XYZ file of C-alpha atoms in Angstrom:
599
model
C 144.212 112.199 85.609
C 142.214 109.425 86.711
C 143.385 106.672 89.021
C 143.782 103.558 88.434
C 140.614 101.881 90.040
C 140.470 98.263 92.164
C 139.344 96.501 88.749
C 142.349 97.274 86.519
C 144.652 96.026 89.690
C 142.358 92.631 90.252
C 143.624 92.332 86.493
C 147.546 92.806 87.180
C 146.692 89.971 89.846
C 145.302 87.731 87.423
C 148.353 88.455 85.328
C 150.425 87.269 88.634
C 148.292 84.306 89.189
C 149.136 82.914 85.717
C 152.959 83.449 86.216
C 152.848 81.781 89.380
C 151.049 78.723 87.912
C 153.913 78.755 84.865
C 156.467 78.324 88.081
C 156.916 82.303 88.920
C 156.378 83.067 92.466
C 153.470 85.765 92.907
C 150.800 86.523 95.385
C 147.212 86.921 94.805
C 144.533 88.470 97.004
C 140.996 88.818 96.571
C 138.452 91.828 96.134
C 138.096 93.684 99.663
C 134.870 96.083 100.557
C 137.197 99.179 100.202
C 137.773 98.052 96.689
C 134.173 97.625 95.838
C 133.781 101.112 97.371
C 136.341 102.787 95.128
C 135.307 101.009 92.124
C 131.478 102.427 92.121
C 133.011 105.653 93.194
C 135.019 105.557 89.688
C 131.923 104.311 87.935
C 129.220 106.485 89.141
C 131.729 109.584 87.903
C 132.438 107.675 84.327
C 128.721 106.938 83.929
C 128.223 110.864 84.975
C 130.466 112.321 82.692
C 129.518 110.379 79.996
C 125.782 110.293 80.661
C 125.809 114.216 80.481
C 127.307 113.996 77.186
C 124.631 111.445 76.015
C 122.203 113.842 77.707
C 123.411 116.994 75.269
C 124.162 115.159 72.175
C 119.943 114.094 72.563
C 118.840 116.884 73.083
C 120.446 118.538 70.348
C 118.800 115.507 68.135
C 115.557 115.605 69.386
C 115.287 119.474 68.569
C 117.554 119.356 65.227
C 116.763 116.434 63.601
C 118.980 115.739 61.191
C 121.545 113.152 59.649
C 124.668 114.773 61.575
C 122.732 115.236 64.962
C 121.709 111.470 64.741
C 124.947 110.396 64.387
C 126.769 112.812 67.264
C 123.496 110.943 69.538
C 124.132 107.618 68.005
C 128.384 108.352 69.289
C 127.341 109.443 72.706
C 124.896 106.686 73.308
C 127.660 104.023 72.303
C 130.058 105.609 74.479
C 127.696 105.391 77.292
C 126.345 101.508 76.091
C 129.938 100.613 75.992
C 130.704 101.863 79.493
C 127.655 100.869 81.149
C 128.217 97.595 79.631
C 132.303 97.222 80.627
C 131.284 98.292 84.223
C 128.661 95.736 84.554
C 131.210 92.645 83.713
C 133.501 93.934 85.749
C 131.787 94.343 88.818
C 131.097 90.510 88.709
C 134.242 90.657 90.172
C 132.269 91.532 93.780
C 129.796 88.673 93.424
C 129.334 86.986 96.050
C 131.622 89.916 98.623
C 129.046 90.982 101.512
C 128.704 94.319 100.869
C 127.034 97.123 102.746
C 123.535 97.345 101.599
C 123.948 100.993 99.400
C 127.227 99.093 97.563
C 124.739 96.112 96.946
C 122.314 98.415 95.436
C 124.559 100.122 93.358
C 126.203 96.593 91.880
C 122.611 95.291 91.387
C 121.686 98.871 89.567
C 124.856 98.630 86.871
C 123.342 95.815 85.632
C 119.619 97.204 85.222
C 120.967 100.930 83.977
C 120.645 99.983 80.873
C 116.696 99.189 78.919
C 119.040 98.305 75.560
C 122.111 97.413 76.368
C 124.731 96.623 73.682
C 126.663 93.159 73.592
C 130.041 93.332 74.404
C 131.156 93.654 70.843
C 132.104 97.278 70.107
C 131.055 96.627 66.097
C 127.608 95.772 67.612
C 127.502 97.655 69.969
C 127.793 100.787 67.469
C 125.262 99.172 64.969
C 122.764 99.226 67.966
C 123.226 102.450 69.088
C 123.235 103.610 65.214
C 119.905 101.525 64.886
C 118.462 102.426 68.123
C 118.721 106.860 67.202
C 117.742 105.687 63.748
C 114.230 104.397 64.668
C 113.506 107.653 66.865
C 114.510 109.824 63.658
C 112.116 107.854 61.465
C 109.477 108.498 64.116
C 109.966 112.009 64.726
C 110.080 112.664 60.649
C 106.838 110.944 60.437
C 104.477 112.164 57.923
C 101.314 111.769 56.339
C 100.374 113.263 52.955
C 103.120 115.597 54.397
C 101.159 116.018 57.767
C 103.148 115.608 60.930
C 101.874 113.597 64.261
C 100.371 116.651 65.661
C 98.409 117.489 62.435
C 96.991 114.101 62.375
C 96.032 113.637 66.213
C 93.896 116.846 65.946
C 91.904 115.302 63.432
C 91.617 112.471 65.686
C 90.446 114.399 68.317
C 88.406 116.412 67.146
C 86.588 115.095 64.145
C 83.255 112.798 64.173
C 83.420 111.935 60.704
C 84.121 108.370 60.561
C 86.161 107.778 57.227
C 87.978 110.864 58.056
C 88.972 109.464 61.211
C 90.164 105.939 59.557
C 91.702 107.627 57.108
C 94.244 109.453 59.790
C 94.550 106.327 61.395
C 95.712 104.517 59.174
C 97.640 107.054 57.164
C 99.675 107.811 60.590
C 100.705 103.661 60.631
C 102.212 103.589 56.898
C 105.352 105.248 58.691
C 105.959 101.758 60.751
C 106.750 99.498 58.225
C 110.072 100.731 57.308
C 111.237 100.383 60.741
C 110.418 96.668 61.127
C 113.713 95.170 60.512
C 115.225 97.903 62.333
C 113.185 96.943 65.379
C 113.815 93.090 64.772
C 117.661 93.718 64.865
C 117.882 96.085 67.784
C 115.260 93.543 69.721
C 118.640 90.433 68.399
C 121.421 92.593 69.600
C 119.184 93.768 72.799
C 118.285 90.332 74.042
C 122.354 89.197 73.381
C 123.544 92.361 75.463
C 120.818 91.190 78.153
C 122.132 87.557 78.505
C 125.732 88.868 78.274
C 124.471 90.504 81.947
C 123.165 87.207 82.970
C 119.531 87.795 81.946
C 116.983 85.101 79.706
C 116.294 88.549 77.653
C 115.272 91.742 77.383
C 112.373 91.347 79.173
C 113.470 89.520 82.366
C 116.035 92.100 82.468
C 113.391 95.110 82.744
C 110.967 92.972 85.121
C 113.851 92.491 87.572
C 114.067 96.365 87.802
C 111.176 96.219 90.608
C 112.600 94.508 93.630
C 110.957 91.572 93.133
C 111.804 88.700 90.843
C 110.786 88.442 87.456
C 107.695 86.477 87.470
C 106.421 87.955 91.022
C 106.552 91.643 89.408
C 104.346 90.379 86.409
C 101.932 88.720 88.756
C 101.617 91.999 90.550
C 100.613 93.411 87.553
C 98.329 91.329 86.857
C 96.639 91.284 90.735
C 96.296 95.136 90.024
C 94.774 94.770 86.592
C 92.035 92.558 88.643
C 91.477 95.296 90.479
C 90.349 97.902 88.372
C 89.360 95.684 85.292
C 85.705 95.620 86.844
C 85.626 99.840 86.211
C 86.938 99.642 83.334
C 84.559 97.440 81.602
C 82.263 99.277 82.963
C 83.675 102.496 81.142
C 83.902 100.551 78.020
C 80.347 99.558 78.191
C 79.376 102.923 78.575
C 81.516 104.582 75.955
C 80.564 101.583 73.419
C 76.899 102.720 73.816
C 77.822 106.453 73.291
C 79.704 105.390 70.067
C 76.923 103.290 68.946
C 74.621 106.235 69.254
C 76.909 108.698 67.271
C 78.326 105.931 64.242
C 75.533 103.409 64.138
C 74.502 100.247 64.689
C 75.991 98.901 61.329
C 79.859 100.619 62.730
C 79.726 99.608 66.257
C 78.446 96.462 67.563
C 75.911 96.355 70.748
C 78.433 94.122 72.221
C 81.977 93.066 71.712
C 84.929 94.805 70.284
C 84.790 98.629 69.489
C 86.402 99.876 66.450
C 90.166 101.380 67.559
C 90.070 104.936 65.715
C 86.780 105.995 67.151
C 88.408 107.096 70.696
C 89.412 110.147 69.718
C 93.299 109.092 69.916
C 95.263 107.880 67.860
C 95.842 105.001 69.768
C 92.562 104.776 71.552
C 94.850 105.423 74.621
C 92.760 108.117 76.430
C 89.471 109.056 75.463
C 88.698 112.294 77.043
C 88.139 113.661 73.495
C 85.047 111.745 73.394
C 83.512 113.128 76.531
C 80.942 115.324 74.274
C 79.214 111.827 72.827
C 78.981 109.837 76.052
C 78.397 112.771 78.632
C 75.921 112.615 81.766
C 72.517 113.504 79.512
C 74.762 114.990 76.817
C 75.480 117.788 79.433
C 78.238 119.951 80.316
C 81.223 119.011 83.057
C 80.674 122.551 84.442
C 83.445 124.458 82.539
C 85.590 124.515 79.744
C 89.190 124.454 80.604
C 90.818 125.251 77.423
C 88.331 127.997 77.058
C 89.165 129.603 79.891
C 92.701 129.586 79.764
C 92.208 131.201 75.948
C 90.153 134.128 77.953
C 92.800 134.971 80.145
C 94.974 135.306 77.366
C 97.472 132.806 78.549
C 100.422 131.847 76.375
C 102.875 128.449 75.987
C 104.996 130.203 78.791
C 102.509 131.634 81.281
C 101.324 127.745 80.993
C 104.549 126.459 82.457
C 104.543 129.539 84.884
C 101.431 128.779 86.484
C 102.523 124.699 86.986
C 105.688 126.472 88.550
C 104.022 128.091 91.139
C 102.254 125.276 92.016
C 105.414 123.842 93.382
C 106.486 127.341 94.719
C 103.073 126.838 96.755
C 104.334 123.748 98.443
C 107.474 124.742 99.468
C 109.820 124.195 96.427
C 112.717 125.659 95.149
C 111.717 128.017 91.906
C 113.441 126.763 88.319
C 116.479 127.799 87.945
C 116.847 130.613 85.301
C 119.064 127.907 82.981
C 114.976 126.415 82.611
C 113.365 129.651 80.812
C 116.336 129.979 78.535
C 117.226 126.399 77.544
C 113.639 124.799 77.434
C 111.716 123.781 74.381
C 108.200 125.411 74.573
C 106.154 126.033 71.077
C 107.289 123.743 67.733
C 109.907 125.739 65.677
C 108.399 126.624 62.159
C 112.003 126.006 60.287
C 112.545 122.590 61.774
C 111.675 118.673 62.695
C 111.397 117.984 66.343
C 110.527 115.550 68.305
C 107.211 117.175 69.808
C 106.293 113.709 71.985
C 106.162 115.550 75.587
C 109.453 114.560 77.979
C 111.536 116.012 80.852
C 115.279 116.395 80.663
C 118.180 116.935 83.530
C 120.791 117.399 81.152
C 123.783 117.728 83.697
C 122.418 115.091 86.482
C 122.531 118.287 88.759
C 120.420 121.628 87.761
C 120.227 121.958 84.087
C 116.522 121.326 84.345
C 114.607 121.855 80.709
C 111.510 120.216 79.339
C 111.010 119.745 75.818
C 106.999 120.354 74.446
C 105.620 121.575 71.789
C 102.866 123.116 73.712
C 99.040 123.536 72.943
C 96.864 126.272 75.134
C 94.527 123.672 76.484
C 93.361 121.481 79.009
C 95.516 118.345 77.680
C 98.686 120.651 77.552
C 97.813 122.516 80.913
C 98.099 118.903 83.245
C 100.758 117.854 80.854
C 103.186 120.705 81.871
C 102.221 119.658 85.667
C 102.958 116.390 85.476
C 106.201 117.115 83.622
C 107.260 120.060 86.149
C 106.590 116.913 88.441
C 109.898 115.158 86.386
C 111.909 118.130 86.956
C 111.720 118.688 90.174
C 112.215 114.914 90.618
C 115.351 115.100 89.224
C 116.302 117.980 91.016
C 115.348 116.589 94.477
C 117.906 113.492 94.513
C 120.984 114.563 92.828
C 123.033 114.473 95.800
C 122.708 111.065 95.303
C 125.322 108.754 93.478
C 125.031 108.567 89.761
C 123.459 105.386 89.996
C 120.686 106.542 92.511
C 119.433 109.028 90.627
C 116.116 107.776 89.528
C 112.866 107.166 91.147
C 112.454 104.584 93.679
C 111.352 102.250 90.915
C 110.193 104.311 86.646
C 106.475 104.327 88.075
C 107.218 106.058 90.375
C 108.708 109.892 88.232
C 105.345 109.393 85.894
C 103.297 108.608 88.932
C 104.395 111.611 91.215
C 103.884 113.862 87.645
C 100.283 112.274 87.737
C 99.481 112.461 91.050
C 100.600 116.512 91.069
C 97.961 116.458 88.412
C 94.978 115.288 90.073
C 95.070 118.591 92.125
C 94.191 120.272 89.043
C 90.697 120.557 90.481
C 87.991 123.411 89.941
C 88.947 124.171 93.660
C 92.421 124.616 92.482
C 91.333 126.700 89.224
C 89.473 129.371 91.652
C 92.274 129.918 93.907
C 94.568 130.752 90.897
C 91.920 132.481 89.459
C 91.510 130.710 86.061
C 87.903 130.038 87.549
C 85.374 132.011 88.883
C 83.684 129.472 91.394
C 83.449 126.008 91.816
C 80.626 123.689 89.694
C 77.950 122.691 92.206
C 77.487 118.841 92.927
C 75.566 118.070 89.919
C 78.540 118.289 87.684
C 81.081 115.812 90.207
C 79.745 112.650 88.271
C 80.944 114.581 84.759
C 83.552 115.602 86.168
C 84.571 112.358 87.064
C 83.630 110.724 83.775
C 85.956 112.873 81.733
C 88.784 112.114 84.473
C 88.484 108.374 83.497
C 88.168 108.740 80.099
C 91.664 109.254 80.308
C 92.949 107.864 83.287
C 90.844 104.084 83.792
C 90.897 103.750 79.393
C 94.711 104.028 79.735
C 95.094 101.146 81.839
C 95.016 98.129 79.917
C 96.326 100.116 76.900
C 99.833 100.383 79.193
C 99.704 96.621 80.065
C 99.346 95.869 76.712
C 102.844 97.450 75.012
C 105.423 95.486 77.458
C 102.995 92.257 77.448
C 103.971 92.639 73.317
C 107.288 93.286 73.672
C 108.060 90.964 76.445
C 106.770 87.987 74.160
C 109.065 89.621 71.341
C 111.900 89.535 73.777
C 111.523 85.985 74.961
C 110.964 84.670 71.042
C 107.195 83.500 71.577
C 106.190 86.187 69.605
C 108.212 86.043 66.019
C 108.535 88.625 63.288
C 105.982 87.187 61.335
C 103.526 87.576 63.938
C 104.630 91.159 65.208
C 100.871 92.478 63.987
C 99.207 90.064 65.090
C 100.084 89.486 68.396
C 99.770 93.299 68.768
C 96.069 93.054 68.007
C 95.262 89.811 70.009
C 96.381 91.599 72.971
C 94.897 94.972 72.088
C 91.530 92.707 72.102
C 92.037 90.842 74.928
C 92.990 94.000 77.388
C 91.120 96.977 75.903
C 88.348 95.405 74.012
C 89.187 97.093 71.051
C 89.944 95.935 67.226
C 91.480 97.336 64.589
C 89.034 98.856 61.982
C 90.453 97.622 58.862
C 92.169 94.146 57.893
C 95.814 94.335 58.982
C 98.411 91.890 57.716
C 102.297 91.211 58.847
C 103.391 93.568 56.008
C 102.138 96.101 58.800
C 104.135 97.305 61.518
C 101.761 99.068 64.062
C 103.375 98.835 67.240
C 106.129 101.172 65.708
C 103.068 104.078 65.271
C 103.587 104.446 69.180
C 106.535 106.228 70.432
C 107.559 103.796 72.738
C 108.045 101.311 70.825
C 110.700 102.822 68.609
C 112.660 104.677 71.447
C 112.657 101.686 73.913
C 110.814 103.509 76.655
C 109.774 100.490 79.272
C 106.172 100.968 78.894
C 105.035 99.626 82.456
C 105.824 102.059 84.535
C 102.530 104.056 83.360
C 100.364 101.593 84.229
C 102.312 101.427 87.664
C 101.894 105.351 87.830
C 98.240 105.271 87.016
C 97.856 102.747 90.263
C 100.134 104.636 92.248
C 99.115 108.530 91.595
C 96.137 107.726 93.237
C 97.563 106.328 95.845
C 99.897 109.007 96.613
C 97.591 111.279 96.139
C 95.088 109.657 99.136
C 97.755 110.266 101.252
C 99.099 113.651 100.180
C 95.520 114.891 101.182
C 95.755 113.375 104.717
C 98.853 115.034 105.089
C 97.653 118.753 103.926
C 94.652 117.745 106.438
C 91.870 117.345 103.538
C 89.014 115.650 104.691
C 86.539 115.559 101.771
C 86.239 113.330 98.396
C 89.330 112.653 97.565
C 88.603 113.658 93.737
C 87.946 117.423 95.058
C 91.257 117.388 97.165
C 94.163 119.670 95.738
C 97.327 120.044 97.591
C 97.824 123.229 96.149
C 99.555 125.565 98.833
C 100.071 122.478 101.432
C 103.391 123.113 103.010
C 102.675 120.136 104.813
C 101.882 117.769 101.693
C 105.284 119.296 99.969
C 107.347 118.245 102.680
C 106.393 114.900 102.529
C 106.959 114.646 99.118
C 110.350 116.168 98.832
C 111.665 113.332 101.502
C 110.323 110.618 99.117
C 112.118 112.296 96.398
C 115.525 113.300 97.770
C 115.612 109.232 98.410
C 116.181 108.355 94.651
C 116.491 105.195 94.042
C 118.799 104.226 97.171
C 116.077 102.505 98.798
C 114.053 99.495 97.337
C 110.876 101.174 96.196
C 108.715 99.682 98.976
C 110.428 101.884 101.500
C 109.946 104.813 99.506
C 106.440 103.905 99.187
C 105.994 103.565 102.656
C 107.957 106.949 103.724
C 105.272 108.833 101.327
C 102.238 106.524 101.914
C 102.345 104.489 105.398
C 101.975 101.559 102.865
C 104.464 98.801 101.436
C 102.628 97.869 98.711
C 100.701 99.266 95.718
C 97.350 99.236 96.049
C 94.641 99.941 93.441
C 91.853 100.593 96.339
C 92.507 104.359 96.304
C 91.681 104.692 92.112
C 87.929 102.986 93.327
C 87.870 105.701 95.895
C 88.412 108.315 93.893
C 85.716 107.044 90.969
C 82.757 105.990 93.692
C 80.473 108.368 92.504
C 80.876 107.508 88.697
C 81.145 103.782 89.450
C 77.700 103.797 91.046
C 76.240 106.035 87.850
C 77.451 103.940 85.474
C 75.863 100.728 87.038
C 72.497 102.673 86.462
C 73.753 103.521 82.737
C 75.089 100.020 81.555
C 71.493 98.467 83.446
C 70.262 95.994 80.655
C 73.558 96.778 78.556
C 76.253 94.110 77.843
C 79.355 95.032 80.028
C 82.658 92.903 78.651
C 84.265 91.849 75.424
């Protein structure tokens, strides 16, 4: 049975304190360190247990998705909103009690644990949680002239028929507008949980999750974006030309905005699909990594196998065997899932799976990398407390995925044998294009979903400008418009994943800053010397070591300090992504010479 903890007795003293001012003699006394101490020790096991039983009743929904399994995840998430939400108010209690720096942390962290938390009022609290599993269902269900998300994003990638393209794109958006209201209620009951935890809104609450306040972390944001906005047009100039050539002159303009479904993504997020229409001189990037990996017959498991030993190489623990069994690998042909990529750690402890409806190919080959990256994460601080166990700030788990990534090199192909020998020099500058196709074009789009949403949360956006916002930004960041008139009846920002599930978006762009930057100095430490775009850490000992410290550190530190015990550096800095690009950032200068570069 569970003891009483120092909360529920504060309480009986309150009690007291009110006799005492009726005329019956009581004492009071006031919240002690000791106190504080044993009431995060009873909330980091309540938010545990009932966290783990979020965690299962998910999973089951994401991989069975029907009306009974949204419900049993819709329960569990209540249960763990209406916890999270009880142990926040009550720790108020300790404000303003000097507390040893990890009990700080942990008070500060209950009131950030939550990206949607529920108001206080169990009836709403239930209709969010019921709204909240409702809009991933209508997601995951989403179809097209019955063809699912995966269907429709191969025609985007691989077709070069222009009303073909258009036509998926805008046949994968008619599954938004039925979950506008949805999205306009959770975003009501969202913002009144937020100020119920002493926040303006939604958003202020997720931009004080960065040690920082509010409006600091956003101009940090925006000092990176200055940094790398200069490469990025310079992509886009490049890639506008290569479009221009393909569609014509009449489709995309010499100058200006570039039509959204030509990227080769359905959300012109990454645009490595493109790569054969804006080449080096139409050539070749020296091998074909999907081709090879169909030659050497690998399957969806041998794929996870080979990002396994990977971390085996630097020093890591092997998956436990709970992984292999438990794990979602290839889509199910008698059911929905939800096929969107993600990492779980079911039980907080070992229970490692990922969930992936896996292609053999180059995408799905650094995918299973960086999500390997999660797992072992996860695994790395959960000797922590319950409410350290998280990165040292949600960059940094997609940014360490990332930066495990970028040693996917044709150095690293060789030595696992996927590749006879490396491409000689002539093929670094395609190399390098085809890197930033997906990794510099992401950039703004990952400023550009919170900037939305923030202005959502605070009210300057309304519902009857959801759309339009949405594109205003889209043009102002990425250069890009939409290809056909869109109106308010449209929902678009509900065709991304994010959106729906309430996944804080920022933390990719933070990751695609970062990953470079830990990957600079996970090089130094294996003892690479070369251009840092050839470097792969692959077998470094050294490099692994490093990295597991970071790791085991959770989020018990403020994320500067685990930036500086991986990096020697206490804050992010964009300088290593120009690095890593010099040799394509000095081609395209020559390319985009008598081009216009901006939009």
């Amino acid at each position: 049975m569970r003891q009483s903890h120092p909360l529920r007795r504060l309480a009986a003293v309150a009690g007291a304190t009110t006799l005492s001012l009726l005329g019956v003699s009581a004492c009071t006394t006031s919240p002690t360190v000791e106190d504080a101490r044993a009431f995060l020790e009873d909330a980091n096991a309540r938010l545990l247990e009932d966290g783990n039983r979020s965690a299962r009743a998910s999973w089951v929904q994401a991989n069975f998705i029907t009306r009974d399994t949204g419900t049993a995840a819709a329960e569990a998430r209540e249960a763990v909103m209406g916890t999270s939400v009880q142990l926040a108010a009550e720790a108020a209690v300790y404000d303003g009690l000097e507390l040893p720096p990890d009990l700080a942390r942990q008070t500060k962290l209950l009131k950030l644990s939550q990206t949607l938390p529920g108001p206080a009022d169990p009836g709403d609290q239930a209709e969010l949680a019921r709204l909240a599993v409702d809009l991933e269902g209508v997601y995951g269900k989403g179809k097209y002239e019955n063809r699912p998300l995966n269907d429709l994003e191969k025609v985007m990638a691989e077709s070069r028929d222009y009303d073909e393209l258009l036509d998926a794109w805008q046949g994968w958006r008619t599954i938004a507008p039925p979950m506008k209201a949805s999205y306009q209620r959770t975003v009501e009951l969202g913002n009144a949980g937020a100020r119920e935890l002493g926040f303006d809104d939604l958003g202020v609450l997720w931009r004080s999750n960065y040690d920082m306040a509010p409006d600091e972390f956003e101009a940090e944001l925006d000092r990176l974006w200055g940094q790398v906005k200069p490469l990025y047009e310079a992509l886009h100039a490049h890639v506008r030309a290569g479009l221009r050539a393909r569609y014509g002159a009449d489709r995309v303009p010499e100058a200006g905005l570039i039509p959204a479904h030509l990227f080769g993504n359905m959300w012109a997020q990454e645009w490595g699909n493109i790569y054969p229409l804006v080449a080096p001189g139409g050539g070749s990037r020296g091998y074909d990594l999907t081709e090879l990996l169909r030659r050497k017959g690998v399957d969806e498991l041998e794929l996870v196998r080979i990002g396994e030993r990977f971390f085996s190489s630097l020093g890591f623990e092997p998956l436990p065997d709970t992984f292999w069994e438990r794990s979602l690998f290839v889509k199910p042909r008698d059911r929905e899932v939800v096929c969107h990529a993600s990492a779980w750690n079911v039980d907080n402890d070992q229970d490692l799976r990922i969930k992936m409806c896996i292609k053999v190919d180059a995408e799905d080959f650094v995918t299973v990398h960086h999500e390997l990256g999660h797992n072992y994460y996860q695994r790395a601080y959960r000797e922590q407390p319950f409410l350290f166990r998280g990165s040292a700030n949600d960059g940094f788990h997609e940014a360490l995925g990332d930066a495990v990534a970028l040693s996917v090199t044709p150095g690293y192909l060789v030595e696992i044998g996927l590749l006879d020998r490396e491409p000689d020099t002539s093929a670094e500058v395609a190399l390098l294009l085809r890197t930033a196709l997906d990794k510099v074009s992401f950039l703004p789009f990952s400023l550009v979903i919170d900037k939305w949403r923030w202005k959502v949360f605070s009210g300057e956006v309304s519902p009857g400008n959801y759309n339009g916002a949405w594109w205003e930004l889209r043009e102002e960041y990425q250069g890009i418009e939409a290809p056909v008139a869109r109106t308010e009846d449209d929902f678009d920002p509900g065709a991304k994943y994010h959106v729906p599930a309430y996944t804080p978006y920022t933390r990719y762009f933070l990751a695609r800053i970062l990953q470079f930057q830990f990957h600079r100095a996970l090089c130094r430490e294996a003892g690479y010397e070369g251009p840092l775009y050839r470097c792969s850490i692959y077998g470094s000992e050294e490099a692994g070591d490093r990295l597991r410290r970071m790791m085991a550190m959770g989020m018990s530190q403020p994320w500067p300090d685990a930036l500086e015990a991986l990096t020697g550096q206490r804050e992010v800095d964009a300088s290593a992504v120009v690095e890593y690009f010099e040799p394509l950032i000095a081609w395209l200068d020559e390319q985009n010479e008598g081009r216009a570069v901006g939009y």
